[in-house]
Amino acid sequence: MFKQLSLLDKDQVKTLKDIAESSKFVDGKISNPHSRVKNNLQLHDPAAYEQSSKIMLDALMANREFLDFAFPQHVAPPMITCHKPGMNYGLHADSALIPLPSGPIRSDISCTIFLNGPDDYEGGALRVTHGEASMRFKGTPGTAIVYPSYTLHEVEKVTKGERLVAISFIQSKIRDVMKRNLLYEFNEVAALEGLNMRHENYTRMQAAQYNLMRMWME
Ligand SMILES: O=C(O)CCC(=O)C(=O)O
Ligand SMILES: [Fe+2]
């Protein structure tokens, strides 16, 4: 399942764009030296990375929709990347393990946070495939899309302007996507409709929700 989040306000987006503007970017291959498809730039300035990733990490961990949907166990600090005209990130699968200073995390969910808007660049859609079908995303500034890391996906070539986003990877407490989505749906419907039920039935349903989480959470 895919989820679009309203993550950052205008001021946060501006701060992040200011950081990007005044920071050094390097060839994205620095973190994937063997990739034949990665053709973008990524932020390469420790202080700027620390400051920008904290804003986005804090926003993710304060976002109810994200917490309810992703059941995050570990979240990689979001990294700002940039595609200029001619750049793309060809079709690929995300690595199962994402190295972090604190040790590797498993990527269950991938996340793109949009800092530039669809009017700021041409091309550059994030295309996520699902078998022979695919979905294309170009979010407005401050929104994010989370999607399963097991998908093959790509960033289409930017033909004009600049695509500025941040990317992150999430290890979920619920590794199995089917179980995670089922719990999300169950919890959502219970939250929206539960109070219309008779109290004793609501209590029993809540016990079922908690017990599924006990069974499935790592
Ligand atoms: O820039 C994006 O939206 C996604 C980039 C990507 O697929 C990756 O870094 O693995
Ligand atoms: Fe990817």
Short mmCIF file of C-alpha atoms in Angstrom, two decimals, residues 2-192:
data_model
loop_
_atom_site.label_atom_id
_atom_site.label_comp_id
_atom_site.label_asym_id
_atom_site.label_seq_id
_atom_site.Cartn_x
_atom_site.Cartn_y
_atom_site.Cartn_z
CA PHE A 2 1.00 3.58 -0.64
CA LYS A 3 0.38 6.54 1.60
CA GLN A 4 0.73 10.25 0.93
CA LEU A 5 1.52 12.36 3.96
CA SER A 6 1.25 16.04 4.64
CA LEU A 7 4.55 16.28 6.48
CA LEU A 8 6.23 19.70 6.52
CA ASP A 9 4.89 23.24 6.77
CA LYS A 10 6.00 26.11 4.52
CA ASP A 11 8.64 27.35 6.99
CA GLN A 12 10.20 23.92 7.31
CA VAL A 13 10.31 23.53 3.54
CA LYS A 14 11.94 26.95 3.22
CA THR A 15 14.55 26.12 5.88
CA LEU A 16 15.36 22.84 4.10
CA LYS A 17 15.63 24.53 0.71
CA ASP A 18 17.91 27.21 2.21
CA ILE A 19 20.12 24.47 3.67
CA ALA A 20 20.23 22.72 0.28
CA GLU A 21 21.04 25.98 -1.48
CA SER A 22 24.08 26.69 0.66
CA SER A 23 25.44 23.12 0.86
CA LYS A 24 27.73 20.97 -1.17
CA PHE A 25 26.22 18.17 -3.27
CA VAL A 26 28.17 15.26 -4.74
CA ASP A 27 27.48 12.47 -7.21
CA GLY A 28 24.88 10.13 -5.66
CA LYS A 29 27.05 7.16 -6.63
CA ILE A 30 29.09 7.91 -3.51
CA SER A 31 26.64 5.79 -1.51
CA ASN A 32 25.94 3.24 -4.32
CA PRO A 33 29.27 2.94 -6.16
CA HIS A 34 28.19 -0.11 -8.13
CA SER A 35 24.87 1.28 -9.30
CA ARG A 36 24.52 1.52 -13.07
CA VAL A 37 21.28 3.46 -12.84
CA LYS A 38 21.80 6.11 -10.16
CA ASN A 39 22.37 9.47 -11.78
CA ASN A 40 21.65 12.21 -9.26
CA LEU A 41 23.27 14.41 -6.63
CA GLN A 42 23.11 14.11 -2.88
CA LEU A 43 23.87 16.42 0.01
CA HIS A 44 27.42 15.98 1.24
CA ASP A 45 27.99 18.27 4.16
CA PRO A 46 27.86 16.69 7.64
CA ALA A 47 26.49 19.76 9.45
CA ALA A 48 23.83 20.41 6.79
CA TYR A 49 22.88 16.73 6.77
CA GLU A 50 22.51 16.67 10.55
CA GLN A 51 20.41 19.84 10.62
CA SER A 52 18.17 18.95 7.67
CA SER A 53 17.65 15.30 8.58
CA LYS A 54 16.66 16.23 12.14
CA ILE A 55 13.86 18.50 10.89
CA MET A 56 12.46 15.73 8.69
CA LEU A 57 13.01 12.89 11.16
CA ASP A 58 11.25 14.86 13.91
CA ALA A 59 8.39 15.63 11.50
CA LEU A 60 8.00 11.95 10.59
CA MET A 61 8.04 10.82 14.21
CA ALA A 62 5.40 13.45 15.09
CA ASN A 63 3.13 12.55 12.16
CA ARG A 64 0.20 10.42 13.36
CA GLU A 65 -0.60 9.13 9.86
CA PHE A 66 2.98 7.98 9.38
CA LEU A 67 3.18 6.26 12.76
CA ASP A 68 -0.16 4.49 12.25
CA PHE A 69 0.72 3.39 8.72
CA ALA A 70 4.40 2.45 9.04
CA PHE A 71 4.82 1.17 12.63
CA PRO A 72 8.40 2.51 12.44
CA GLN A 73 11.11 0.71 14.37
CA HIS A 74 14.07 2.53 12.79
CA VAL A 75 14.00 5.44 10.38
CA ALA A 76 17.04 6.42 8.30
CA PRO A 77 17.73 10.16 8.65
CA PRO A 78 16.26 11.65 5.44
CA MET A 79 18.91 12.71 2.92
CA ILE A 80 18.34 15.58 0.47
CA THR A 81 18.94 14.67 -3.16
CA CYS A 82 18.72 16.63 -6.37
CA HIS A 83 18.08 15.76 -10.02
CA LYS A 84 19.10 18.39 -12.54
CA PRO A 85 18.17 18.30 -16.25
CA GLY A 86 19.35 15.05 -17.83
CA MET A 87 19.47 13.21 -14.50
CA ASN A 88 17.37 10.20 -13.57
CA TYR A 89 17.50 7.21 -11.26
CA GLY A 90 16.75 4.16 -13.38
CA LEU A 91 14.55 1.25 -12.41
CA HIS A 92 15.89 -0.51 -9.32
CA ALA A 93 15.02 -2.29 -6.12
CA ASP A 94 16.13 -0.75 -2.85
CA SER A 95 18.80 -2.67 -1.01
CA ALA A 96 17.41 -4.79 1.83
CA LEU A 97 19.92 -3.38 4.27
CA ILE A 98 20.61 0.33 4.63
CA PRO A 99 23.89 1.07 6.40
CA LEU A 100 23.65 3.70 9.15
CA PRO A 101 26.30 4.82 11.65
CA SER A 102 24.33 2.99 14.35
CA GLY A 103 24.28 -0.24 12.29
CA PRO A 104 22.27 -1.43 9.31
CA ILE A 105 18.48 -1.31 9.19
CA ARG A 106 16.16 -3.40 7.02
CA SER A 107 14.28 -1.36 4.43
CA ASP A 108 10.61 -2.30 4.58
CA ILE A 109 9.23 1.05 3.48
CA SER A 110 10.78 3.72 1.26
CA CYS A 111 9.93 7.38 1.57
CA THR A 112 10.29 10.41 -0.69
CA ILE A 113 9.72 13.86 0.81
CA PHE A 114 9.06 16.50 -1.86
CA LEU A 115 10.79 19.86 -1.34
CA ASN A 116 10.25 21.32 -4.81
CA GLY A 117 6.80 21.29 -6.36
CA PRO A 118 5.58 19.80 -9.66
CA ASP A 119 5.83 23.23 -11.30
CA ASP A 120 9.53 23.54 -10.47
CA TYR A 121 10.64 20.79 -12.85
CA GLU A 122 9.57 18.81 -15.90
CA GLY A 123 9.86 15.02 -15.95
CA GLY A 124 11.26 13.62 -12.70
CA ALA A 125 8.20 11.66 -11.54
CA LEU A 126 8.77 8.87 -9.05
CA ARG A 127 7.36 5.84 -10.87
CA VAL A 128 6.62 2.82 -8.70
CA THR A 129 5.74 -0.37 -10.52
CA HIS A 130 3.32 -3.05 -9.45
CA GLY A 131 3.87 -5.88 -11.91
CA GLU A 132 2.96 -4.48 -15.31
CA ALA A 133 1.15 -1.48 -13.88
CA SER A 134 2.76 1.56 -12.37
CA MET A 135 1.98 4.73 -10.46
CA ARG A 136 3.70 8.07 -10.86
CA PHE A 137 4.10 10.62 -8.11
CA LYS A 138 5.10 14.29 -8.12
CA GLY A 139 4.10 15.69 -4.75
CA THR A 140 3.64 19.27 -3.65
CA PRO A 141 6.31 20.80 -1.37
CA GLY A 142 6.17 19.37 2.14
CA THR A 143 4.26 16.22 1.21
CA ALA A 144 5.74 12.74 1.31
CA ILE A 145 4.97 9.42 -0.27
CA VAL A 146 5.70 6.12 1.46
CA TYR A 147 5.71 2.91 -0.57
CA PRO A 148 6.92 -0.66 -0.14
CA SER A 149 10.68 -1.07 -0.56
CA TYR A 150 10.23 -4.36 -2.41
CA THR A 151 8.85 -2.58 -5.48
CA LEU A 152 10.87 -1.82 -8.58
CA HIS A 153 10.82 1.94 -8.98
CA GLU A 154 12.58 4.79 -10.75
CA VAL A 155 12.89 8.54 -10.96
CA GLU A 156 12.18 9.56 -14.54
CA LYS A 157 14.60 11.88 -16.29
CA VAL A 158 14.30 15.54 -15.36
CA THR A 159 14.13 17.59 -18.55
CA LYS A 160 13.84 21.09 -17.08
CA GLY A 161 14.28 22.72 -13.67
CA GLU A 162 15.40 20.96 -10.55
CA ARG A 163 13.87 18.11 -8.56
CA LEU A 164 14.72 18.53 -4.88
CA VAL A 165 13.52 15.80 -2.52
CA ALA A 166 14.70 13.91 0.54
CA ILE A 167 14.68 10.16 0.79
CA SER A 168 14.45 7.83 3.75
CA PHE A 169 14.03 4.14 4.49
CA ILE A 170 12.06 2.66 7.33
CA GLN A 171 12.36 -0.61 9.19
CA SER A 172 8.88 -1.45 10.43
CA LYS A 173 7.97 -3.25 13.65
CA ILE A 174 5.72 -5.28 11.36
CA ARG A 175 7.87 -6.72 8.65
CA ASP A 176 5.12 -8.44 6.63
CA VAL A 177 3.41 -5.87 4.42
CA MET A 178 0.14 -7.82 4.41
CA LYS A 179 0.00 -7.91 8.20
CA ARG A 180 1.06 -4.25 8.46
CA ASN A 181 -1.63 -3.08 6.06
CA LEU A 182 -4.25 -5.25 7.70
CA LEU A 183 -3.48 -3.79 11.12
CA TYR A 184 -3.50 -0.27 9.71
CA GLU A 185 -6.97 -0.82 8.19
CA PHE A 186 -8.31 -2.50 11.32
CA ASN A 187 -6.96 0.26 13.60
CA GLU A 188 -8.27 3.01 11.32
CA VAL A 189 -11.78 1.61 11.07
CA ALA A 190 -11.82 0.93 14.82
CA ALA A 191 -10.76 4.53 15.50
CA LEU A 192 -13.34 5.98 13.11
#
